[in-house]
PDB file of C-alpha atoms in Angstrom:
ATOM      1  CA  UNK A   3       0.000   0.000   0.000  1.00 50.00           C
ATOM      2  CA  UNK A   4       1.236   3.450  -0.894  1.00 74.00           C
ATOM      3  CA  UNK A   5       0.731   5.795   2.068  1.00 89.00           C
ATOM      4  CA  UNK A   6      -1.278   8.950   1.380  1.00 96.00           C
ATOM      5  CA  UNK A   7      -2.567   7.583  -1.916  1.00 96.00           C
ATOM      6  CA  UNK A   8      -6.345   7.242  -2.168  1.00 97.00           C
ATOM      7  CA  UNK A   9      -8.964   6.767  -4.866  1.00 96.00           C
ATOM      8  CA  UNK A  10     -12.197   7.282  -2.934  1.00 97.00           C
ATOM      9  CA  UNK A  11     -13.481   9.838  -0.452  1.00 98.00           C
ATOM     10  CA  UNK A  12     -16.713   9.573   1.482  1.00 98.00           C
ATOM     11  CA  UNK A  13     -18.114  13.019   2.185  1.00 98.00           C
ATOM     12  CA  UNK A  14     -21.426  14.308   3.551  1.00 97.00           C
ATOM     13  CA  UNK A  15     -23.351  17.462   2.741  1.00 97.00           C
ATOM     14  CA  UNK A  16     -23.692  20.229   5.321  1.00 96.00           C
ATOM     15  CA  UNK A  17     -26.988  20.135   7.299  1.00 95.00           C
ATOM     16  CA  UNK A  18     -28.971  23.215   8.316  1.00 94.00           C
ATOM     17  CA  UNK A  19     -28.619  22.092  11.927  1.00 91.00           C
ATOM     18  CA  UNK A  20     -24.891  22.866  11.785  1.00 90.00           C
ATOM     19  CA  UNK A  21     -25.779  26.529  12.383  1.00 85.00           C
ATOM     20  CA  UNK A  22     -26.481  26.292  16.096  1.00 74.00           C
ATOM     21  CA  UNK A  23     -26.079  22.686  17.164  1.00 67.00           C
ATOM     22  CA  UNK A  24     -22.589  21.758  16.009  1.00 60.00           C
ATOM     23  CA  UNK A  25     -19.841  21.115  18.541  1.00 60.00           C
ATOM     24  CA  UNK A  26     -18.124  24.439  17.920  1.00 56.00           C
ATOM     25  CA  UNK A  27     -21.038  26.734  17.115  1.00 52.00           C
ATOM     26  CA  UNK A  28     -21.530  27.875  20.724  1.00 56.00           C
ATOM     27  CA  UNK A  29     -18.336  29.914  20.323  1.00 57.00           C
ATOM     28  CA  UNK A  30     -20.106  32.146  17.802  1.00 59.00           C
ATOM     29  CA  UNK A  31     -23.186  34.094  19.007  1.00 62.00           C
ATOM     30  CA  UNK A  32     -24.689  34.312  15.516  1.00 71.00           C
ATOM     31  CA  UNK A  33     -24.006  30.678  14.733  1.00 75.00           C
ATOM     32  CA  UNK A  34     -22.317  29.285  11.654  1.00 84.00           C
ATOM     33  CA  UNK A  35     -23.211  30.757   8.249  1.00 89.00           C
ATOM     34  CA  UNK A  36     -24.515  27.544   6.705  1.00 92.00           C
ATOM     35  CA  UNK A  37     -24.607  28.847   3.131  1.00 95.00           C
ATOM     36  CA  UNK A  38     -20.940  29.849   3.286  1.00 94.00           C
ATOM     37  CA  UNK A  39     -20.134  26.529   4.944  1.00 93.00           C
ATOM     38  CA  UNK A  40     -21.791  24.756   2.022  1.00 96.00           C
ATOM     39  CA  UNK A  41     -19.754  26.766  -0.449  1.00 97.00           C
ATOM     40  CA  UNK A  42     -16.593  25.705   1.400  1.00 96.00           C
ATOM     41  CA  UNK A  43     -17.759  22.090   1.373  1.00 96.00           C
ATOM     42  CA  UNK A  44     -18.385  22.263  -2.378  1.00 97.00           C
ATOM     43  CA  UNK A  45     -14.899  23.672  -2.855  1.00 97.00           C
ATOM     44  CA  UNK A  46     -13.364  20.745  -0.975  1.00 97.00           C
ATOM     45  CA  UNK A  47     -15.441  18.297  -3.011  1.00 97.00           C
ATOM     46  CA  UNK A  48     -14.125  19.766  -6.276  1.00 98.00           C
ATOM     47  CA  UNK A  49     -10.563  19.927  -4.960  1.00 98.00           C
ATOM     48  CA  UNK A  50     -10.676  16.233  -4.051  1.00 98.00           C
ATOM     49  CA  UNK A  51     -11.980  15.386  -7.522  1.00 97.00           C
ATOM     50  CA  UNK A  52      -9.060  17.297  -9.012  1.00 97.00           C
ATOM     51  CA  UNK A  53      -6.738  15.150  -6.895  1.00 97.00           C
ATOM     52  CA  UNK A  54      -7.972  12.074  -8.828  1.00 96.00           C
ATOM     53  CA  UNK A  55     -10.335  10.944  -6.088  1.00 97.00           C
ATOM     54  CA  UNK A  56     -13.781   9.458  -6.720  1.00 97.00           C
ATOM     55  CA  UNK A  57     -16.418  11.041  -4.518  1.00 97.00           C
ATOM     56  CA  UNK A  58     -19.106   9.136  -2.627  1.00 97.00           C
ATOM     57  CA  UNK A  59     -21.427  11.864  -1.379  1.00 98.00           C
ATOM     58  CA  UNK A  60     -23.910  11.238   1.418  1.00 97.00           C
ATOM     59  CA  UNK A  61     -27.079  13.235   1.925  1.00 97.00           C
ATOM     60  CA  UNK A  62     -27.028  15.368   5.071  1.00 96.00           C
ATOM     61  CA  UNK A  63     -28.977  14.175   8.112  1.00 94.00           C
ATOM     62  CA  UNK A  64     -30.472  17.016  10.157  1.00 94.00           C
ATOM     63  CA  UNK A  65     -30.482  14.778  13.230  1.00 93.00           C
ATOM     64  CA  UNK A  66     -26.681  14.899  13.250  1.00 93.00           C
ATOM     65  CA  UNK A  67     -25.405  18.505  13.069  1.00 91.00           C
ATOM     66  CA  UNK A  68     -21.777  17.435  12.665  1.00 92.00           C
ATOM     67  CA  UNK A  69     -22.387  14.732  10.071  1.00 94.00           C
ATOM     68  CA  UNK A  70     -20.318  16.606   7.463  1.00 95.00           C
ATOM     69  CA  UNK A  71     -17.174  15.856   9.505  1.00 95.00           C
ATOM     70  CA  UNK A  72     -17.010  12.289   8.247  1.00 96.00           C
ATOM     71  CA  UNK A  73     -13.443  11.557   9.356  1.00 96.00           C
ATOM     72  CA  UNK A  74     -14.612  10.915  12.928  1.00 95.00           C
ATOM     73  CA  UNK A  75     -16.774   7.930  11.964  1.00 96.00           C
ATOM     74  CA  UNK A  76     -14.093   5.401  11.002  1.00 97.00           C
ATOM     75  CA  UNK A  77     -10.373   4.742  10.702  1.00 98.00           C
ATOM     76  CA  UNK A  78      -9.422   3.486   7.237  1.00 98.00           C
ATOM     77  CA  UNK A  79      -5.924   2.250   6.423  1.00 97.00           C
ATOM     78  CA  UNK A  80      -5.345  -0.005   3.446  1.00 93.00           C
ATOM     79  CA  UNK A  81      -8.287  -2.352   2.937  1.00 93.00           C
ATOM     80  CA  UNK A  82      -9.290  -2.287   6.615  1.00 96.00           C
ATOM     81  CA  UNK A  83     -11.927   0.042   8.037  1.00 97.00           C
ATOM     82  CA  UNK A  84     -12.408   0.213  11.784  1.00 98.00           C
ATOM     83  CA  UNK A  85     -15.866   1.579  12.607  1.00 98.00           C
ATOM     84  CA  UNK A  86     -15.512   4.259  15.268  1.00 97.00           C
ATOM     85  CA  UNK A  87     -17.589   4.594  18.415  1.00 95.00           C
ATOM     86  CA  UNK A  88     -17.843   8.379  18.852  1.00 90.00           C
ATOM     87  CA  UNK A  89     -17.303   9.683  22.356  1.00 82.00           C
ATOM     88  CA  UNK A  90     -20.216  12.127  22.181  1.00 83.00           C
ATOM     89  CA  UNK A  91     -23.756  10.743  22.113  1.00 79.00           C
ATOM     90  CA  UNK A  92     -24.835  13.304  19.489  1.00 79.00           C
ATOM     91  CA  UNK A  93     -22.577  11.656  16.915  1.00 86.00           C
ATOM     92  CA  UNK A  94     -22.976   7.948  17.570  1.00 84.00           C
ATOM     93  CA  UNK A  95     -25.768   7.482  15.029  1.00 86.00           C
ATOM     94  CA  UNK A  96     -23.581   8.715  12.173  1.00 90.00           C
ATOM     95  CA  UNK A  97     -21.626   5.484  11.823  1.00 93.00           C
ATOM     96  CA  UNK A  98     -24.520   3.436  10.421  1.00 94.00           C
ATOM     97  CA  UNK A  99     -24.498   4.964   6.958  1.00 95.00           C
ATOM     98  CA  UNK A 100     -20.699   4.961   6.850  1.00 96.00           C
ATOM     99  CA  UNK A 101     -20.662   1.264   7.704  1.00 96.00           C
ATOM    100  CA  UNK A 102     -23.037   0.554   4.796  1.00 96.00           C
ATOM    101  CA  UNK A 103     -20.817   2.379   2.318  1.00 97.00           C
ATOM    102  CA  UNK A 104     -17.556   0.851   3.521  1.00 97.00           C
ATOM    103  CA  UNK A 105     -18.935  -2.670   3.674  1.00 95.00           C
ATOM    104  CA  UNK A 106     -21.590  -2.718   0.969  1.00 94.00           C
ATOM    105  CA  UNK A 107     -20.253  -0.340  -1.678  1.00 93.00           C
ATOM    106  CA  UNK A 108     -16.485  -0.356  -1.204  1.00 96.00           C
ATOM    107  CA  UNK A 109     -16.454  -3.931   0.152  1.00 95.00           C
ATOM    108  CA  UNK A 110     -13.672  -3.232   2.569  1.00 96.00           C
ATOM    109  CA  UNK A 111     -12.659  -5.403   5.498  1.00 96.00           C
ATOM    110  CA  UNK A 112     -14.885  -3.766   8.113  1.00 97.00           C
ATOM    111  CA  UNK A 113     -13.890  -4.243  11.746  1.00 98.00           C
ATOM    112  CA  UNK A 114     -16.177  -3.519  14.692  1.00 97.00           C
ATOM    113  CA  UNK A 115     -15.064  -2.554  18.197  1.00 97.00           C
ATOM    114  CA  UNK A 116     -15.814  -5.422  20.540  1.00 95.00           C
ATOM    115  CA  UNK A 117     -15.365  -3.677  23.884  1.00 96.00           C
ATOM    116  CA  UNK A 118     -18.669  -2.055  24.868  1.00 94.00           C
ATOM    117  CA  UNK A 119     -16.825   0.466  27.066  1.00 96.00           C
ATOM    118  CA  UNK A 120     -14.583   1.697  24.258  1.00 97.00           C
ATOM    119  CA  UNK A 121     -14.963   5.143  22.690  1.00 97.00           C
ATOM    120  CA  UNK A 122     -13.130   6.210  19.564  1.00 97.00           C
ATOM    121  CA  UNK A 123     -13.274   9.262  17.296  1.00 97.00           C
ATOM    122  CA  UNK A 124     -11.415   9.046  13.997  1.00 97.00           C
ATOM    123  CA  UNK A 125     -10.098  12.562  14.606  1.00 96.00           C
ATOM    124  CA  UNK A 126      -7.956  11.178  17.416  1.00 97.00           C
ATOM    125  CA  UNK A 127      -6.077   8.789  15.108  1.00 98.00           C
ATOM    126  CA  UNK A 128      -3.054  10.110  13.220  1.00 98.00           C
ATOM    127  CA  UNK A 129      -1.598   7.786  10.576  1.00 98.00           C
ATOM    128  CA  UNK A 130       1.868   8.971   9.585  1.00 98.00           C
ATOM    129  CA  UNK A 131       2.250   6.548   6.706  1.00 97.00           C
ATOM    130  CA  UNK A 132       4.555   4.404   8.854  1.00 97.00           C
ATOM    131  CA  UNK A 133       2.900   4.177  12.265  1.00 98.00           C
ATOM    132  CA  UNK A 134      -0.194   5.287  14.152  1.00 98.00           C
ATOM    133  CA  UNK A 135      -0.652   7.667  17.085  1.00 98.00           C
ATOM    134  CA  UNK A 136      -3.892   7.661  19.071  1.00 98.00           C
ATOM    135  CA  UNK A 137      -4.801  10.563  21.329  1.00 98.00           C
ATOM    136  CA  UNK A 138      -6.507   9.339  24.491  1.00 98.00           C
ATOM    137  CA  UNK A 139      -8.501  12.180  25.984  1.00 93.00           C
ATOM    138  CA  UNK A 140     -11.913  13.786  25.638  1.00 92.00           C
ATOM    139  CA  UNK A 141     -13.468  11.566  22.965  1.00 95.00           C
ATOM    140  CA  UNK A 142     -11.246   8.480  22.772  1.00 97.00           C
ATOM    141  CA  UNK A 143     -10.412   6.263  25.741  1.00 97.00           C
ATOM    142  CA  UNK A 144      -7.800   3.558  26.371  1.00 98.00           C
ATOM    143  CA  UNK A 145     -10.111   0.807  25.129  1.00 98.00           C
ATOM    144  CA  UNK A 146     -10.717   2.722  21.904  1.00 98.00           C
ATOM    145  CA  UNK A 147      -6.981   3.084  21.347  1.00 98.00           C
ATOM    146  CA  UNK A 148      -6.550  -0.631  21.983  1.00 98.00           C
ATOM    147  CA  UNK A 149      -9.174  -1.338  19.306  1.00 98.00           C
ATOM    148  CA  UNK A 150      -7.024   0.596  16.807  1.00 98.00           C
ATOM    149  CA  UNK A 151      -3.989  -1.516  17.734  1.00 98.00           C
ATOM    150  CA  UNK A 152      -5.979  -4.724  17.250  1.00 98.00           C
ATOM    151  CA  UNK A 153      -7.451  -3.605  13.914  1.00 98.00           C
ATOM    152  CA  UNK A 154      -4.083  -2.632  12.400  1.00 98.00           C
ATOM    153  CA  UNK A 155      -1.501  -5.114  13.784  1.00 97.00           C
ATOM    154  CA  UNK A 156       0.866  -4.425  10.869  1.00 96.00           C
ATOM    155  CA  UNK A 157       1.603  -0.961  12.273  1.00 97.00           C
ATOM    156  CA  UNK A 158       3.071   0.202  15.549  1.00 98.00           C
ATOM    157  CA  UNK A 159       0.266   1.944  17.452  1.00 98.00           C
ATOM    158  CA  UNK A 160       1.239   4.364  20.217  1.00 98.00           C
ATOM    159  CA  UNK A 161      -1.177   5.894  22.719  1.00 98.00           C
ATOM    160  CA  UNK A 162      -0.527   9.456  23.851  1.00 98.00           C
ATOM    161  CA  UNK A 163      -2.237  11.237  26.724  1.00 97.00           C
ATOM    162  CA  UNK A 164      -4.333  13.974  25.156  1.00 96.00           C
ATOM    163  CA  UNK A 165      -6.580  14.740  28.100  1.00 94.00           C
ATOM    164  CA  UNK A 166      -4.740  17.890  29.183  1.00 95.00           C
ATOM    165  CA  UNK A 167      -4.721  19.420  25.717  1.00 95.00           C
ATOM    166  CA  UNK A 168      -7.215  22.217  25.042  1.00 93.00           C
ATOM    167  CA  UNK A 169      -8.053  20.828  21.599  1.00 93.00           C
ATOM    168  CA  UNK A 170     -10.860  18.314  21.199  1.00 92.00           C
ATOM    169  CA  UNK A 171      -9.093  15.905  18.835  1.00 95.00           C
ATOM    170  CA  UNK A 172      -5.497  14.959  18.105  1.00 97.00           C
ATOM    171  CA  UNK A 173      -5.837  15.994  14.449  1.00 97.00           C
ATOM    172  CA  UNK A 174      -7.043  19.433  15.517  1.00 95.00           C
ATOM    173  CA  UNK A 175      -3.406  20.177  16.380  1.00 96.00           C
ATOM    174  CA  UNK A 176      -1.348  17.554  14.491  1.00 98.00           C
ATOM    175  CA  UNK A 177      -1.525  16.680  10.795  1.00 98.00           C
ATOM    176  CA  UNK A 178       0.779  15.172   8.222  1.00 98.00           C
ATOM    177  CA  UNK A 179       1.887  17.733   5.634  1.00 97.00           C
ATOM    178  CA  UNK A 180       3.923  15.310   3.551  1.00 96.00           C
ATOM    179  CA  UNK A 181       5.984  12.182   3.920  1.00 93.00           C
ATOM    180  CA  UNK A 182       7.787  12.515   7.270  1.00 95.00           C
ATOM    181  CA  UNK A 183       6.559  16.117   7.710  1.00 97.00           C
ATOM    182  CA  UNK A 184       4.245  16.803  10.645  1.00 98.00           C
ATOM    183  CA  UNK A 185       2.431  20.119  11.123  1.00 98.00           C
ATOM    184  CA  UNK A 186       2.125  20.996  14.813  1.00 98.00           C
ATOM    185  CA  UNK A 187       0.024  23.700  16.494  1.00 97.00           C
ATOM    186  CA  UNK A 188       1.478  26.039  19.149  1.00 97.00           C
ATOM    187  CA  UNK A 189       0.967  25.960  22.914  1.00 97.00           C
ATOM    188  CA  UNK A 190       2.596  24.236  25.901  1.00 98.00           C
ATOM    189  CA  UNK A 191      -0.226  21.667  26.022  1.00 97.00           C
ATOM    190  CA  UNK A 192       0.426  20.644  22.408  1.00 98.00           C
ATOM    191  CA  UNK A 193       4.188  20.612  22.944  1.00 98.00           C
ATOM    192  CA  UNK A 194       3.709  18.207  25.850  1.00 98.00           C
ATOM    193  CA  UNK A 195       1.821  15.835  23.557  1.00 98.00           C
ATOM    194  CA  UNK A 196       4.483  16.244  20.862  1.00 98.00           C
ATOM    195  CA  UNK A 197       7.140  15.244  23.373  1.00 98.00           C
ATOM    196  CA  UNK A 198       5.175  12.095  24.174  1.00 98.00           C
ATOM    197  CA  UNK A 199       4.942  11.283  20.481  1.00 98.00           C
ATOM    198  CA  UNK A 200       8.649  11.814  19.944  1.00 98.00           C
ATOM    199  CA  UNK A 201       9.453   9.625  22.936  1.00 98.00           C
ATOM    200  CA  UNK A 202       7.535   6.633  21.551  1.00 97.00           C
ATOM    201  CA  UNK A 203       7.900   7.214  17.786  1.00 98.00           C
ATOM    202  CA  UNK A 204       9.525   4.478  15.747  1.00 97.00           C
ATOM    203  CA  UNK A 205      10.518   6.909  12.998  1.00 97.00           C
ATOM    204  CA  UNK A 206      11.840  10.480  12.877  1.00 96.00           C
ATOM    205  CA  UNK A 207       9.644  13.305  11.589  1.00 97.00           C
ATOM    206  CA  UNK A 208      10.341  16.855  10.497  1.00 97.00           C
ATOM    207  CA  UNK A 209       8.274  19.076  12.786  1.00 97.00           C
ATOM    208  CA  UNK A 210       6.715  22.054  11.048  1.00 97.00           C
ATOM    209  CA  UNK A 211       5.878  24.342  13.957  1.00 97.00           C
ATOM    210  CA  UNK A 212       2.890  26.510  13.036  1.00 97.00           C
ATOM    211  CA  UNK A 213       1.708  29.578  14.972  1.00 95.00           C
ATOM    212  CA  UNK A 214      -2.019  28.725  15.087  1.00 94.00           C
ATOM    213  CA  UNK A 215      -4.263  25.681  15.183  1.00 93.00           C
ATOM    214  CA  UNK A 216      -5.951  26.741  11.961  1.00 93.00           C
ATOM    215  CA  UNK A 217      -2.611  26.749  10.147  1.00 95.00           C
ATOM    216  CA  UNK A 218      -2.160  23.109  11.168  1.00 96.00           C
ATOM    217  CA  UNK A 219      -5.385  22.073   9.446  1.00 96.00           C
ATOM    218  CA  UNK A 220      -4.323  20.452   6.175  1.00 97.00           C
ATOM    219  CA  UNK A 221      -4.614  17.302   4.121  1.00 98.00           C
ATOM    220  CA  UNK A 222      -1.832  15.523   2.223  1.00 98.00           C
ATOM    221  CA  UNK A 223      -3.287  13.320  -0.511  1.00 98.00           C
ATOM    222  CA  UNK A 224      -2.082  11.961  -3.868  1.00 97.00           C
ATOM    223  CA  UNK A 225       0.899  14.290  -4.035  1.00 97.00           C
ATOM    224  CA  UNK A 226      -1.203  17.353  -3.170  1.00 98.00           C
ATOM    225  CA  UNK A 227      -1.267  19.419   0.009  1.00 98.00           C
ATOM    226  CA  UNK A 228      -4.631  21.071   0.676  1.00 98.00           C
ATOM    227  CA  UNK A 229      -4.312  23.934   3.163  1.00 98.00           C
ATOM    228  CA  UNK A 230      -5.861  27.265   4.182  1.00 97.00           C
ATOM    229  CA  UNK A 231      -5.222  30.489   2.283  1.00 97.00           C
ATOM    230  CA  UNK A 232      -2.439  32.790   3.472  1.00 96.00           C
ATOM    231  CA  UNK A 233      -4.916  35.201   5.081  1.00 95.00           C
ATOM    232  CA  UNK A 234      -6.219  32.435   7.342  1.00 94.00           C
ATOM    233  CA  UNK A 235      -2.863  30.812   8.063  1.00 95.00           C
ATOM    234  CA  UNK A 236      -0.879  33.995   8.666  1.00 94.00           C
ATOM    235  CA  UNK A 237       2.360  34.936   6.936  1.00 96.00           C
ATOM    236  CA  UNK A 238       4.654  33.078   9.340  1.00 95.00           C
ATOM    237  CA  UNK A 239       2.893  29.721   9.079  1.00 96.00           C
ATOM    238  CA  UNK A 240       2.396  30.136   5.337  1.00 97.00           C
ATOM    239  CA  UNK A 241       6.131  30.711   5.058  1.00 96.00           C
ATOM    240  CA  UNK A 242       6.749  27.423   6.869  1.00 96.00           C
ATOM    241  CA  UNK A 243       5.130  25.629   3.947  1.00 96.00           C
ATOM    242  CA  UNK A 244       7.614  27.245   1.579  1.00 93.00           C
ATOM    243  CA  UNK A 245      10.425  26.035   3.809  1.00 94.00           C
ATOM    244  CA  UNK A 246       9.338  22.469   4.551  1.00 95.00           C
ATOM    245  CA  UNK A 247       7.151  21.281   1.671  1.00 96.00           C
ATOM    246  CA  UNK A 248       8.807  19.594  -1.285  1.00 94.00           C
ATOM    247  CA  UNK A 249       8.413  21.764  -4.420  1.00 94.00           C
ATOM    248  CA  UNK A 250       7.115  18.699  -6.274  1.00 94.00           C
ATOM    249  CA  UNK A 251       4.057  18.651  -3.996  1.00 96.00           C
ATOM    250  CA  UNK A 252       1.130  20.513  -5.571  1.00 97.00           C
ATOM    251  CA  UNK A 253      -0.317  22.963  -3.055  1.00 98.00           C
ATOM    252  CA  UNK A 254      -4.005  23.874  -3.126  1.00 98.00           C
ATOM    253  CA  UNK A 255      -5.293  26.774  -1.023  1.00 97.00           C
ATOM    254  CA  UNK A 256      -8.869  26.911   0.223  1.00 97.00           C
ATOM    255  CA  UNK A 257     -10.946  29.361   2.275  1.00 94.00           C
ATOM    256  CA  UNK A 258     -12.442  27.441   5.205  1.00 92.00           C
ATOM    257  CA  UNK A 259     -13.556  30.010   7.785  1.00 87.00           C
ATOM    258  CA  UNK A 260     -17.106  28.832   8.432  1.00 89.00           C
ATOM    259  CA  UNK A 261     -16.445  25.118   8.743  1.00 90.00           C
ATOM    260  CA  UNK A 262     -13.509  25.914  10.980  1.00 85.00           C
ATOM    261  CA  UNK A 263     -15.898  27.977  13.138  1.00 78.00           C
ATOM    262  CA  UNK A 264     -17.940  24.815  13.561  1.00 78.00           C
ATOM    263  CA  UNK A 265     -15.025  23.155  15.272  1.00 72.00           C
ATOM    264  CA  UNK A 266     -13.295  21.112  12.557  1.00 76.00           C
ATOM    265  CA  UNK A 267     -11.815  21.747   9.127  1.00 88.00           C
ATOM    266  CA  UNK A 268     -10.133  20.403   6.000  1.00 95.00           C
ATOM    267  CA  UNK A 269      -8.728  17.225   7.522  1.00 94.00           C
ATOM    268  CA  UNK A 270     -12.064  16.134   9.014  1.00 95.00           C
ATOM    269  CA  UNK A 271     -14.376  16.517   5.996  1.00 96.00           C
ATOM    270  CA  UNK A 272     -13.454  13.433   3.919  1.00 98.00           C
ATOM    271  CA  UNK A 273     -13.016   9.814   4.920  1.00 98.00           C
ATOM    272  CA  UNK A 274     -10.282   8.781   2.498  1.00 98.00           C
ATOM    273  CA  UNK A 275     -10.022   5.222   1.191  1.00 97.00           C
ATOM    274  CA  UNK A 276      -7.849   3.220  -1.165  1.00 94.00           C
ATOM    275  CA  UNK A 277      -9.820   0.539  -2.949  1.00 88.00           C
ATOM    276  CA  UNK A 278      -7.797  -1.503  -5.405  1.00 76.00           C
ATOM    277  CA  UNK A 279     -10.776  -3.099  -7.138  1.00 68.00           C
ATOM    278  CA  UNK A 280     -13.828  -1.141  -8.286  1.00 56.00           C
ATOM    279  CA  UNK A 281     -17.345  -2.557  -8.156  1.00 50.00           C
ATOM    280  CA  UNK A 282     -20.257  -1.625 -10.424  1.00 49.00           C
ATOM    281  CA  UNK A 283     -22.552  -0.636  -7.559  1.00 48.00           C
ATOM    282  CA  UNK A 284     -20.299   2.242  -6.474  1.00 50.00           C
ATOM    283  CA  UNK A 285     -21.938   5.583  -7.296  1.00 46.00           C
ATOM    284  CA  UNK A 286     -19.997   8.760  -6.892  1.00 49.00           C
ATOM    285  CA  UNK A 287     -20.394  12.423  -7.780  1.00 50.00           C
TER     286      UNK A 287
END
């Protein structure tokens, strides 16, 4: 399997309920501008298509305000998909439709979590291409991290204590920006987690120290790096990309203010998959 190479992305349209009921919307008195959020979502959908990815688009479900952040519903590496067990009750019903697509349409090896006490959000699982880090904290517990280790025995899986970090998910402050390049958000709480990761890592990584969480929000896929525009990242963090990112990597800038307001961003919108054999019943946009 080639790390960071994918041919399918499961995405979900933005529901009206995102405006006032999403995880992050309480930080904004006027709520999220849903129409702008939908424009941002459509931009990401087209960007992914331009990265040679087939899109499987799910219809929004108003019962689940955060359903557009599909990455939390499963962990997919190679042909194995581990169905998550979200740590917040408002999101637990989202996994049903994802399970159907992964198992019925993509025909992947779908693994369920056996431990009834386990909780796991996909946003707490960082796959570096060589190993896996799982943040144990607000949404994912020890049993959830153990389920990741059992589902992907071919990779070293390291648990890191994420409970004292202000961020909700591990990938809110850590993301891969390329092979061996890790984007890291600022703050002593994040640095403490980074130290844990470096202590247990089986491979070395180039740390790209950004000056905001938003600047850390990016997606490396099929030789492309999708990231925020300079205005959102800030000049210093934007300059870090010029310094660390291989010139052969195609960079794509997107405006993602509204969806970021809702609590997540670029890295959480698609559930990326690599399926080596296509089936006729797969329908994508």
